[in-house]
Tab-separated table of C-alpha atoms and ligand atoms in Angstrom:
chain	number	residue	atom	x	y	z
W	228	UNK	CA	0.000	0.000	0.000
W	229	UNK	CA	1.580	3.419	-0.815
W	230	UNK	CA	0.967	5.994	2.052
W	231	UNK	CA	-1.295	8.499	1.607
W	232	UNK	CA	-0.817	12.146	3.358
W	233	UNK	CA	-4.253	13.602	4.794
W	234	UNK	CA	-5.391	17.138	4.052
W	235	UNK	CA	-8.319	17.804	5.691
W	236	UNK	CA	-10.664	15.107	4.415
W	237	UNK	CA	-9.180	14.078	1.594
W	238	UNK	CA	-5.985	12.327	0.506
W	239	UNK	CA	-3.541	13.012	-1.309
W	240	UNK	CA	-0.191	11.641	-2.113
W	241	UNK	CA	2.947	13.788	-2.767
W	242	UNK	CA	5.932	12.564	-4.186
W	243	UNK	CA	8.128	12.062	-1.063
W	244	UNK	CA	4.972	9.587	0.315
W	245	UNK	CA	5.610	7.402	-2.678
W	246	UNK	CA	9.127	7.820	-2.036
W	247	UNK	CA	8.576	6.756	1.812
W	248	UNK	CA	8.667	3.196	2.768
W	249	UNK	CA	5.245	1.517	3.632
W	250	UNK	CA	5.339	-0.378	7.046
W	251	UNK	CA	3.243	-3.666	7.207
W	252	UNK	CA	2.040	-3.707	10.694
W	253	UNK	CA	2.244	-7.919	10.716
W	254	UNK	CA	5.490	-7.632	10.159
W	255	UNK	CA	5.846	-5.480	12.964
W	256	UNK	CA	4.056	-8.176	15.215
W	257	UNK	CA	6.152	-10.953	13.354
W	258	UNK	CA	9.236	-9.485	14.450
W	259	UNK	CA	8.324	-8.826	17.941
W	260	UNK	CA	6.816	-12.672	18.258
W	261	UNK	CA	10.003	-13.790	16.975
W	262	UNK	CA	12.085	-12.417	20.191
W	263	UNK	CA	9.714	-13.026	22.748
W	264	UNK	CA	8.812	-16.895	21.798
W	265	UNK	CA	6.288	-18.279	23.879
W	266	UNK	CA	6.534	-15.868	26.343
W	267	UNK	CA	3.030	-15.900	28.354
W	268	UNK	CA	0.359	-13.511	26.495
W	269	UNK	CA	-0.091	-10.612	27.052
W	270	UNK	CA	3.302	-9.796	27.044
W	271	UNK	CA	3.658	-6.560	29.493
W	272	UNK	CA	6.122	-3.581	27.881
W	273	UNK	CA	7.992	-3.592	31.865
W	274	UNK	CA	8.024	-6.025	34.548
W	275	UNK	CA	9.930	-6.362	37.371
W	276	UNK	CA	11.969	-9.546	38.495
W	277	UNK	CA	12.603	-10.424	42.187
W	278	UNK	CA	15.134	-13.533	41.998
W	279	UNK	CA	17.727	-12.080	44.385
W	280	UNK	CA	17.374	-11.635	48.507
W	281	UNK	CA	14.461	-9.735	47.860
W	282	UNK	CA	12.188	-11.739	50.468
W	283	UNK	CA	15.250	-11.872	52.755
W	284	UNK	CA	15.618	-7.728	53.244
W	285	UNK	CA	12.090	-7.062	53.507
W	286	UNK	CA	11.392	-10.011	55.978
W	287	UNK	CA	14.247	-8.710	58.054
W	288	UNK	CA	12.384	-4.776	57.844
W	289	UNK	CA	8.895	-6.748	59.090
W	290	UNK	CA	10.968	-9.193	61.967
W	291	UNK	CA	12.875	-5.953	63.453
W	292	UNK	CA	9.792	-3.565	62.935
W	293	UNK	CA	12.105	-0.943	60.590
W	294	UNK	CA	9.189	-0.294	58.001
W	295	UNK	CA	9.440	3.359	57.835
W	296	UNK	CA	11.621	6.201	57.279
W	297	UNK	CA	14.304	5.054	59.580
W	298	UNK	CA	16.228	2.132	59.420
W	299	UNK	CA	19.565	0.302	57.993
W	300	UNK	CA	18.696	-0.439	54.743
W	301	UNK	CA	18.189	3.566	53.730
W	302	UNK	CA	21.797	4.293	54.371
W	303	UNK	CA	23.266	0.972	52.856
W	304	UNK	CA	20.831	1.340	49.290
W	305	UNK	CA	22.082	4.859	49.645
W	306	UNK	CA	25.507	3.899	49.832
W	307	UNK	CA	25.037	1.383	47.404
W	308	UNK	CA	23.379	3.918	44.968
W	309	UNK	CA	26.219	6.185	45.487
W	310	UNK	CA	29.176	3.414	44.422
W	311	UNK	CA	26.791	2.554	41.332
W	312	UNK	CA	26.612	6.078	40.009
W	313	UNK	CA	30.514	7.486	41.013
W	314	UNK	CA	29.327	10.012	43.121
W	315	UNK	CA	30.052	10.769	46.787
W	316	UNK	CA	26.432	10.806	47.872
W	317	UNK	CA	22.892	9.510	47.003
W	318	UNK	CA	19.871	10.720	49.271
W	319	UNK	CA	16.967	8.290	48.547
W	320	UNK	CA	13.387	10.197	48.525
W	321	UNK	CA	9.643	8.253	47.922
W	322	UNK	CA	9.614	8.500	44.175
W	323	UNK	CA	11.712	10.218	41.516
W	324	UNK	CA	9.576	13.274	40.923
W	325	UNK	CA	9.957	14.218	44.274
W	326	UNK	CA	14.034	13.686	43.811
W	327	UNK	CA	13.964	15.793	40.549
W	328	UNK	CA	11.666	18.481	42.975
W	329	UNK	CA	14.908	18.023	45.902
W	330	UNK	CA	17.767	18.813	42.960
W	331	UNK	CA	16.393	21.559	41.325
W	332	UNK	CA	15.518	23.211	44.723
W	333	UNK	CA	18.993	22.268	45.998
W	334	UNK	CA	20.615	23.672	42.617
W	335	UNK	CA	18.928	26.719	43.139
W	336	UNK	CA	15.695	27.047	41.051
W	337	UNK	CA	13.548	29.493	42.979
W	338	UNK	CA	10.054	30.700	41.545
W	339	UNK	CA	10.002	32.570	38.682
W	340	UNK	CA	12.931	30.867	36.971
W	341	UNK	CA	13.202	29.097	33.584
W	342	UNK	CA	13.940	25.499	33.216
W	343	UNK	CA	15.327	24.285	30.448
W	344	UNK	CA	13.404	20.638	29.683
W	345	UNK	CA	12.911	18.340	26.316
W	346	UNK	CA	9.599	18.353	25.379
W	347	UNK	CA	9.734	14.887	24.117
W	348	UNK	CA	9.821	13.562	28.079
W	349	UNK	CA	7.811	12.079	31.272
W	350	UNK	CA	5.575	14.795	32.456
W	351	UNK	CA	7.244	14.455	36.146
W	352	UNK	CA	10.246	16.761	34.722
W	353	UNK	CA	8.238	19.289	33.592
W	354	UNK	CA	6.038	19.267	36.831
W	355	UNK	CA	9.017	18.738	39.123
W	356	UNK	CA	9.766	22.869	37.571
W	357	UNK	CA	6.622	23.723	38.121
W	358	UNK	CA	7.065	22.633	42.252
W	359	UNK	CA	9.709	25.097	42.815
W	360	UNK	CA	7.243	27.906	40.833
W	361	UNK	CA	9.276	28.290	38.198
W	362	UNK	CA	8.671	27.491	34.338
W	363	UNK	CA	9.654	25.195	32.030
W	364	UNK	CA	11.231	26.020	28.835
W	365	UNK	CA	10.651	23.066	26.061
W	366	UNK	CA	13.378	22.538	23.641
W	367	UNK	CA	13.885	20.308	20.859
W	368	UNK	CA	15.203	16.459	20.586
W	369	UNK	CA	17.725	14.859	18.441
W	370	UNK	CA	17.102	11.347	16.510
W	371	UNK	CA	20.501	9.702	17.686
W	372	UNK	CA	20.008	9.659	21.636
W	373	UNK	CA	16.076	10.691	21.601
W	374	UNK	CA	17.234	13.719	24.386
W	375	UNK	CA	18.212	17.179	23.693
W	376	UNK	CA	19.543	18.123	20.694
W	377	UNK	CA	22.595	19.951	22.045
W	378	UNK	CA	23.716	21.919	18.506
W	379	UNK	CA	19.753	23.104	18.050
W	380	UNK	CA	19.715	24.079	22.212
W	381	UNK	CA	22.980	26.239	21.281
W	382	UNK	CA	21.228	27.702	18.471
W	383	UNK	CA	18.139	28.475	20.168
W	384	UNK	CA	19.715	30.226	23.466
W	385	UNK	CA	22.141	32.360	21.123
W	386	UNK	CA	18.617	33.706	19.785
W	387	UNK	CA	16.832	33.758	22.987
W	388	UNK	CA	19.185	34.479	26.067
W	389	UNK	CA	21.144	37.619	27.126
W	390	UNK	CA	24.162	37.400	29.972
W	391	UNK	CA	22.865	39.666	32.742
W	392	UNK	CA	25.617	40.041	35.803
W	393	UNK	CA	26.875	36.534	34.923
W	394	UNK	CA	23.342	34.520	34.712
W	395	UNK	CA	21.720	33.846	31.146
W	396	UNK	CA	18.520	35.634	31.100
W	397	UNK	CA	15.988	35.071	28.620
W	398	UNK	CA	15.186	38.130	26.690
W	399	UNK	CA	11.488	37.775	25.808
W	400	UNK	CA	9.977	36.937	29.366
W	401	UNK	CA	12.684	38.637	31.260
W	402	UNK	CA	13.605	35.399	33.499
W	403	UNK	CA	16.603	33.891	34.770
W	404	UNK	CA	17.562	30.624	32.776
W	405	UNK	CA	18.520	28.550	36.112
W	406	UNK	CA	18.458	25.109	35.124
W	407	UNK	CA	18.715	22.106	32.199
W	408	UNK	CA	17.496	18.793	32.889
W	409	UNK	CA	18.610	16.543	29.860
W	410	UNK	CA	16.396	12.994	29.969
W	411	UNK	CA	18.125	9.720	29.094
W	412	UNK	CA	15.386	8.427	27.249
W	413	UNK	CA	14.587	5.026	27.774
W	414	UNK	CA	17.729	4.619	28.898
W	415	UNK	CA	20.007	6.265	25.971
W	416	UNK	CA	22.329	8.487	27.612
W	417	UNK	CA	22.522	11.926	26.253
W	418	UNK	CA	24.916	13.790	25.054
W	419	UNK	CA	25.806	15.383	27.899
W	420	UNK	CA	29.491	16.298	27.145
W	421	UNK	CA	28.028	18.730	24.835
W	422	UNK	CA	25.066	19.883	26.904
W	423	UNK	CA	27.629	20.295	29.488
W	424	UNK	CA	29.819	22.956	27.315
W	425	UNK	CA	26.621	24.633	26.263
W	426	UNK	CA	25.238	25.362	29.579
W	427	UNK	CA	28.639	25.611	31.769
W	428	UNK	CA	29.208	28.694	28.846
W	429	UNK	CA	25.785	30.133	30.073
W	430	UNK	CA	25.865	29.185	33.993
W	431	UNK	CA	22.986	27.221	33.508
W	432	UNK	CA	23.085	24.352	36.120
W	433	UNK	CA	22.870	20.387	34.835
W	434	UNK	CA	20.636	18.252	35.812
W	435	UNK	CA	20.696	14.315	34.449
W	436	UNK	CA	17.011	12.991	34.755
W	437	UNK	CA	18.523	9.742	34.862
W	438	UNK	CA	15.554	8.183	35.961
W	439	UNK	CA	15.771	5.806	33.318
W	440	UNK	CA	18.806	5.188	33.160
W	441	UNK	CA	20.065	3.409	36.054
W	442	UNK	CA	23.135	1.071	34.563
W	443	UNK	CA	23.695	3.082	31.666
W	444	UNK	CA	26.955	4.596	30.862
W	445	UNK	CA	28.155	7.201	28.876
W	446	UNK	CA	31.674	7.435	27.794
W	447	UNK	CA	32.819	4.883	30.127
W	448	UNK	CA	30.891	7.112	33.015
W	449	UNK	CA	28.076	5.719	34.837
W	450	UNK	CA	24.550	8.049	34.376
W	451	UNK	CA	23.950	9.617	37.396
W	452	UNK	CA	27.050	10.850	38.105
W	453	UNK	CA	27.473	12.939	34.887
W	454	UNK	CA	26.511	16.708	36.393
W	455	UNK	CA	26.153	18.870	39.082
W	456	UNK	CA	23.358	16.237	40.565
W	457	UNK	CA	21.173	13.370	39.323
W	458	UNK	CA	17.871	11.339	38.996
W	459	UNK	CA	17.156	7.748	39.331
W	460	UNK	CA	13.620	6.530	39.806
W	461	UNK	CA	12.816	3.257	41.388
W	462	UNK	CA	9.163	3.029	40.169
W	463	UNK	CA	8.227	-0.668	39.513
W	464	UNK	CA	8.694	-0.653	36.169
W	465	UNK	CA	12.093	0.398	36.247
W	466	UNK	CA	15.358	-1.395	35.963
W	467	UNK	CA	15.569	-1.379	39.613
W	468	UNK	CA	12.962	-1.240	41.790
W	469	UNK	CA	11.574	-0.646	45.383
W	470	UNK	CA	7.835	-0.494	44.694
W	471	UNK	CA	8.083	2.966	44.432
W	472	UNK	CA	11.094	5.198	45.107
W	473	UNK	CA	13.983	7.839	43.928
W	474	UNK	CA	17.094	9.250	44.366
W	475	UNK	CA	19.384	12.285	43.928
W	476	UNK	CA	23.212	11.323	43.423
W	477	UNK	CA	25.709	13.822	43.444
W	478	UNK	CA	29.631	14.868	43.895
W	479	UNK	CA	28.549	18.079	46.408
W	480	UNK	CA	28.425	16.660	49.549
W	481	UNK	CA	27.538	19.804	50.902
W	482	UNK	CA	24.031	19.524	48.038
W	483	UNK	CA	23.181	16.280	49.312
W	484	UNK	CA	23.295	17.011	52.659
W	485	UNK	CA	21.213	19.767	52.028
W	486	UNK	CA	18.616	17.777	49.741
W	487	UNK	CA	18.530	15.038	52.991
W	488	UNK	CA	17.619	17.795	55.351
W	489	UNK	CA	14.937	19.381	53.767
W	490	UNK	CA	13.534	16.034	52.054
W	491	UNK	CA	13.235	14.930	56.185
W	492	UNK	CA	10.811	18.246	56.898
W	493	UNK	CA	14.344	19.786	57.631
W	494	UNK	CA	14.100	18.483	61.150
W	495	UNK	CA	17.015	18.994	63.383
W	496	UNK	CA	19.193	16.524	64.672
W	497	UNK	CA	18.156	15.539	68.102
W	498	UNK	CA	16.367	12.568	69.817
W	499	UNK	CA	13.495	13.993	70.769
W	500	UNK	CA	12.313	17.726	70.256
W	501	UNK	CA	10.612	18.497	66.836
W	502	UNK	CA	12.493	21.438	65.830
W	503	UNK	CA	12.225	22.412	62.163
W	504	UNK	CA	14.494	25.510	60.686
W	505	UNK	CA	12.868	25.605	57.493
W	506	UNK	CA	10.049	24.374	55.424
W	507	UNK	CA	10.565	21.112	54.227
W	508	UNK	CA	9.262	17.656	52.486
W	509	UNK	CA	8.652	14.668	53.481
W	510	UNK	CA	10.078	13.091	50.830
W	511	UNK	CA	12.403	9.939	52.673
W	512	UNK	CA	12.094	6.640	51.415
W	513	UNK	CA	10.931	4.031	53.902
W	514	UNK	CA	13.362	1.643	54.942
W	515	UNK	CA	11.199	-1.476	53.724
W	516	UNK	CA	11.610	-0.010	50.354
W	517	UNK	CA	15.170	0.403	50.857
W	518	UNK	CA	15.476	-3.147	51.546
W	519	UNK	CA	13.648	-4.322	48.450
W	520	UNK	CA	15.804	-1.705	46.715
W	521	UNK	CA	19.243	-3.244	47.679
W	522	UNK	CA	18.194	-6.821	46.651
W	523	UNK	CA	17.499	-5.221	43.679
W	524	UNK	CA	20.647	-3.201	43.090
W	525	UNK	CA	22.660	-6.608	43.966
W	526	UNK	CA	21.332	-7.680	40.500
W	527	UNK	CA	21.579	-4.678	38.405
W	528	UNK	CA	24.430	-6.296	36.183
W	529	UNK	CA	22.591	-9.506	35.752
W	530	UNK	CA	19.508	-7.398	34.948
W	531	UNK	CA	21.115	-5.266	32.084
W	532	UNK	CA	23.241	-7.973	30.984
W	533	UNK	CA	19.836	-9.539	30.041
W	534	UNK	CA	18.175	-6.292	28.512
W	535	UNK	CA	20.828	-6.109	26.466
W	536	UNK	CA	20.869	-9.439	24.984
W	537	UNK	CA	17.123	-8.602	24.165
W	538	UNK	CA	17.785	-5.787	22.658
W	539	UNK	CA	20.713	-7.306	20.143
W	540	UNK	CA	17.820	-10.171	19.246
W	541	UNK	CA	15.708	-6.969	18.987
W	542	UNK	CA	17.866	-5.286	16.699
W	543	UNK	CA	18.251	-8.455	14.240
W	544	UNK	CA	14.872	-9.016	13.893
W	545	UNK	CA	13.868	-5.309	12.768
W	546	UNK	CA	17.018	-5.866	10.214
W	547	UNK	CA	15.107	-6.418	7.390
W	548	UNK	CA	11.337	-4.998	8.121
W	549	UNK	CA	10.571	-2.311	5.704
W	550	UNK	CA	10.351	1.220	6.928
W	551	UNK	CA	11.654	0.572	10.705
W	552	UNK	CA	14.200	1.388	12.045
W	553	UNK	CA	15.712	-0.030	15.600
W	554	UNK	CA	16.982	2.129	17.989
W	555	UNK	CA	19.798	1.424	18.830
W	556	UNK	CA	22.519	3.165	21.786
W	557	UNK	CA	24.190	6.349	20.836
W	558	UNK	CA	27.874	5.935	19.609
W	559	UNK	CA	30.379	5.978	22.799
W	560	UNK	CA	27.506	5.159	24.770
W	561	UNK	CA	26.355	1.460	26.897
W	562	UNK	CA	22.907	1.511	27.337
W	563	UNK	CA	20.511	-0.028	30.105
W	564	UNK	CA	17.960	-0.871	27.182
W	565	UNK	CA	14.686	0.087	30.014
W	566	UNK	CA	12.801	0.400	27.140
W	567	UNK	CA	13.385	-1.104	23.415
W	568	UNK	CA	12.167	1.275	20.571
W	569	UNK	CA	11.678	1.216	17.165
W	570	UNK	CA	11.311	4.559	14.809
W	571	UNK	CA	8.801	4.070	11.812
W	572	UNK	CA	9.877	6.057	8.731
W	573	UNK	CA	6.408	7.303	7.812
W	574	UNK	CA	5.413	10.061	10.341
W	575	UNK	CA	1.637	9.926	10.090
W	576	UNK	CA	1.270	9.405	13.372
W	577	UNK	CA	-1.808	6.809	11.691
W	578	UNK	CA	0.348	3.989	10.592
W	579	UNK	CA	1.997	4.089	14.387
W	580	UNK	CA	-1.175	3.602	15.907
W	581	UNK	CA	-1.909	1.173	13.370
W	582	UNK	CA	0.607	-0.817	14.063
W	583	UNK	CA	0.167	-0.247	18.094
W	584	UNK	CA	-3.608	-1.860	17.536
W	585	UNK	CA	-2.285	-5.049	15.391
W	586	UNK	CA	-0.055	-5.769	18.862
W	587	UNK	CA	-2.194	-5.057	21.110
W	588	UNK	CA	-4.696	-7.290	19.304
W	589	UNK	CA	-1.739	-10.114	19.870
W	590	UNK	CA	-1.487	-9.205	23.383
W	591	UNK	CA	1.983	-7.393	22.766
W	592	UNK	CA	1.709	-4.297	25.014
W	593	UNK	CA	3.323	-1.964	22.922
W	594	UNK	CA	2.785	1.923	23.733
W	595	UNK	CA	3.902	4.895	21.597
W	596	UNK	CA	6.309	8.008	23.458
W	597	UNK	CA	4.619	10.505	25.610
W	598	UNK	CA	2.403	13.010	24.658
W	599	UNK	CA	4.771	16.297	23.937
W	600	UNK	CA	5.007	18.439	26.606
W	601	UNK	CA	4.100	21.757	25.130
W	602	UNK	CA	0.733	20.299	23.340
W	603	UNK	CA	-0.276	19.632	27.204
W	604	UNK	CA	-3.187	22.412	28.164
W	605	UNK	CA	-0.880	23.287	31.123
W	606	UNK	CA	2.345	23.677	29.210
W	607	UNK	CA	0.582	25.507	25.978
W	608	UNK	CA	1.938	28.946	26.876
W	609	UNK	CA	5.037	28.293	28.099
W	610	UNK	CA	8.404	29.172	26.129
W	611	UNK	CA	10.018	26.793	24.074
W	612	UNK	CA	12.003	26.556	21.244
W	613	UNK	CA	11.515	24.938	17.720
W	614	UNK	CA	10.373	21.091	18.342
W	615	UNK	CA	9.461	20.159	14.994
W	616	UNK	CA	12.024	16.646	15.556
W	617	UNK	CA	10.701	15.505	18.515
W	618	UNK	CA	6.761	16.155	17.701
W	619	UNK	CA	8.115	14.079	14.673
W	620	UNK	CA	10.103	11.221	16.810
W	621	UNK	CA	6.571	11.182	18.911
W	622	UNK	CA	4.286	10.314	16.017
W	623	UNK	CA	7.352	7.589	14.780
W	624	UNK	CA	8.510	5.666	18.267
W	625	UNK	CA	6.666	2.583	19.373
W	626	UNK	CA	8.255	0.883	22.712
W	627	UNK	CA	8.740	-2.513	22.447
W	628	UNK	CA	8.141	-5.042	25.365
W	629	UNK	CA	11.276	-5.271	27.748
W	630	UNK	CA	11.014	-6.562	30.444
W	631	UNK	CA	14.793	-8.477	31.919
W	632	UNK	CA	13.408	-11.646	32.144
W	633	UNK	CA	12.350	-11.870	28.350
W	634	UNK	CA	16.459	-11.983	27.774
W	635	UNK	CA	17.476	-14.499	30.580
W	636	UNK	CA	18.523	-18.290	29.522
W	637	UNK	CA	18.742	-16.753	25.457
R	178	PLP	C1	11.795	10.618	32.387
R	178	PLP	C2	11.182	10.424	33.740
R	178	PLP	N1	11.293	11.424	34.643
R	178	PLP	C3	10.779	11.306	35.870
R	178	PLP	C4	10.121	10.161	36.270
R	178	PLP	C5	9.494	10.146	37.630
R	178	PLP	O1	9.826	9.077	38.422
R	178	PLP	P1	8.768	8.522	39.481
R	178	PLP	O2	7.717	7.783	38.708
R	178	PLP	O3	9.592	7.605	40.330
R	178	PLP	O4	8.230	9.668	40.232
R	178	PLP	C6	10.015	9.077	35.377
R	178	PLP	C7	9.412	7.786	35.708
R	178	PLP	O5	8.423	7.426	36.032
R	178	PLP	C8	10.537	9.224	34.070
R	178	PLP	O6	10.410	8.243	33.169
């Protein structure tokens, strides 16, 4: 079938549609049965996999009666977090919105302030800016990684931005550009060496949403530990999880510190009287969490060893379907795989959601990208810069069930 492009009611078809590959949606579902075998229907796009001391650490929270925000396993999962990711400290907090709320508040995003976030992301990093009152600035995505396009962000804040007594300020609405807060989509790493450059030239403060990206490395550097501080979320269907959970990881000792404080109400230190300097969160995570967390960090390796076996048997099996393309990890790059991906070359948006009804009609749980952030009513008047790739990459990505255990014993 050759596509057609939709005007209004009628169709049409241009030369570059005849020039665009079709995509069969069976073959699509062919391809996908072909990796996952006889894999129990339906087959779920994340699950998590408790084969470690799981059972052990949480029946040791429920025997001692540690369930809640204090206990031992908060401090060792922290400690653990913190050898994972390279970085001198990890503060653990109840999920990883309220960890990407901690670091920008810790960085210094205070209301009124711009935040510089893809639009092609989980809403949680966009409303994380919104906590702290300030606003988030949507900027475009590159192909390659899925997360910022660092060349187009340079571009777009030598138009927009102004240096006023050392901060970048943007020129139209008059507001300090505090913050960036690249995503590792689906587990890609970024390109954060260049972000890095772009922003350090502008004093704009990195910030790795690394939420999905736990395991991942870029250039030989685990994610996490890549900027001023990071993100890792521990929701369930994440690499890692604790049922539900987060983290900031960072170098500053003195910035974690300060994120622990105020994500315990900023209660002082002291046995018994409830003194309280500031306003604060209660954003701790509970030690039986914790302990679910650390089984689950003891088998981080075996977990991503497995993801990535599914994704190379991923990867050979979209070889030859027409008009897909795999993703595959960015060049220097090792990534956790959280969520396989394919990129359809017709951009219809139609033919995705085609082709996300012929697996869900299988009982493979497929699911396009997010919704982009700037079409949300919320986010419709905020700034933002051209976005034309990522609003493409949106109607184009399907996910691709991933869960670890579909690459163990392959
Ligand atoms: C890109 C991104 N940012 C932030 C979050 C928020 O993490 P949580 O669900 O733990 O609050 C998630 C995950 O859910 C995510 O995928």
């Amino acid at each position: 079938m050759i596509p057609t492009n939709s005007v209004g009611t009628e169709s049409v078809n241009t030369p570059s549609d005849l020039l665009r590959p079709s995509v069969n949606a069976s073959a699509v579902v062919a391809a996908i049965a072909s990796v996952v075998g006889n894999a129990p229907r339906p087959v779920p796009l994340h699950e998590p996999q408790f084969s470690g001391r799981e059972w052990t650490y949480v029946k040791r929270c429920l025997d001692d009666g540690w369930v809640s925000s204090a206990g031992p396993f908060v401090e060792r999962f922290e400690k653990a977090l913190a050898a994972r990711c390279q970085v001198q400290a990890a503060v653990a907090t109840v999920n990883g919105t309220a960890a990407l709320h901690m670091a920008l508040h810790v960085v210094g995003v205070r209301p009124n302030d711009e935040v510089i976030v893809p639009t092609l992301t989980f809403i949680a990093t966009a409303n994380a800016v919104t906590y702290c009152q300030a606003v988030p600035h949507f900027v475009d995505s590159e192909v390659q990684s899925l997360g910022i396009d660092a060349a187009a962000l340079e571009r777009h804040l030598r138009q927009t931005v102004d240096i006023e007594n050392g901060m970048a300020v943007n020129r139209q609405t008059g507001r300090i550009v505090r913050a960036c807060v690249p995503v590792h989509v689906f587990g890609h790493p970024s390109n954060i060496d260049s972000l890095a450059r772009v922003c350090g030239d502008l004093n704009i403060a990195l910030i790795e949403d690394a939420t999905e990206a736990l395991g991942s490395q870029y250039r030989g550097r685990p994610c996490g530990g890549l900027a001023r501080a990071g993100v890792l979320s521990f929701n369930g269907n994440k690499v890692v999880t604790t049922g539900g959970g987060g983290a900031v990881v960072t170098n500053d000792k003195g910035l974690a510190a300060r994120a622990k404080h105020l994500s315990t109400t900023a209660k002082m230190p002291h046995v018994w009287v409830f003194q309280h300097d500031e306003i604060g969160w209660n954003y701790r995570l509970p030690n039986i969490n914790a302990a679910l967390g650390l089984a689950q960090l003891e088998q981080l390796d075996t977990f991503v060893a497995a993801k990535r076996r599914l994704a190379t048997r991923y990867a050979a099996a979209f070889k030859n379907v027409r008009g897909v393309q795999y993703v595959a990890e960015p060049p220097d790059t090792k990534s956790n795989y959280w969520l396989n991906a394919i990129l359809l070359d017709d951009d219809s948006g139609e033919t995705r959601d085609n082709v996300l009804k012929a697996n869900h009609a299988v009982g493979f749980l497929t699911r396009p990208a997010w919704e982009p952030m700037h079409t949300l009513p919320m986010f419709r008047d905020t700034p933002r810069a051209d976005t034309s790739t990522a609003e493409s990459i949106q109607r184009r990505l399907i996910n691709l069930p991933s869960s670890p255990q579909l690459g163990m014993g392959v």
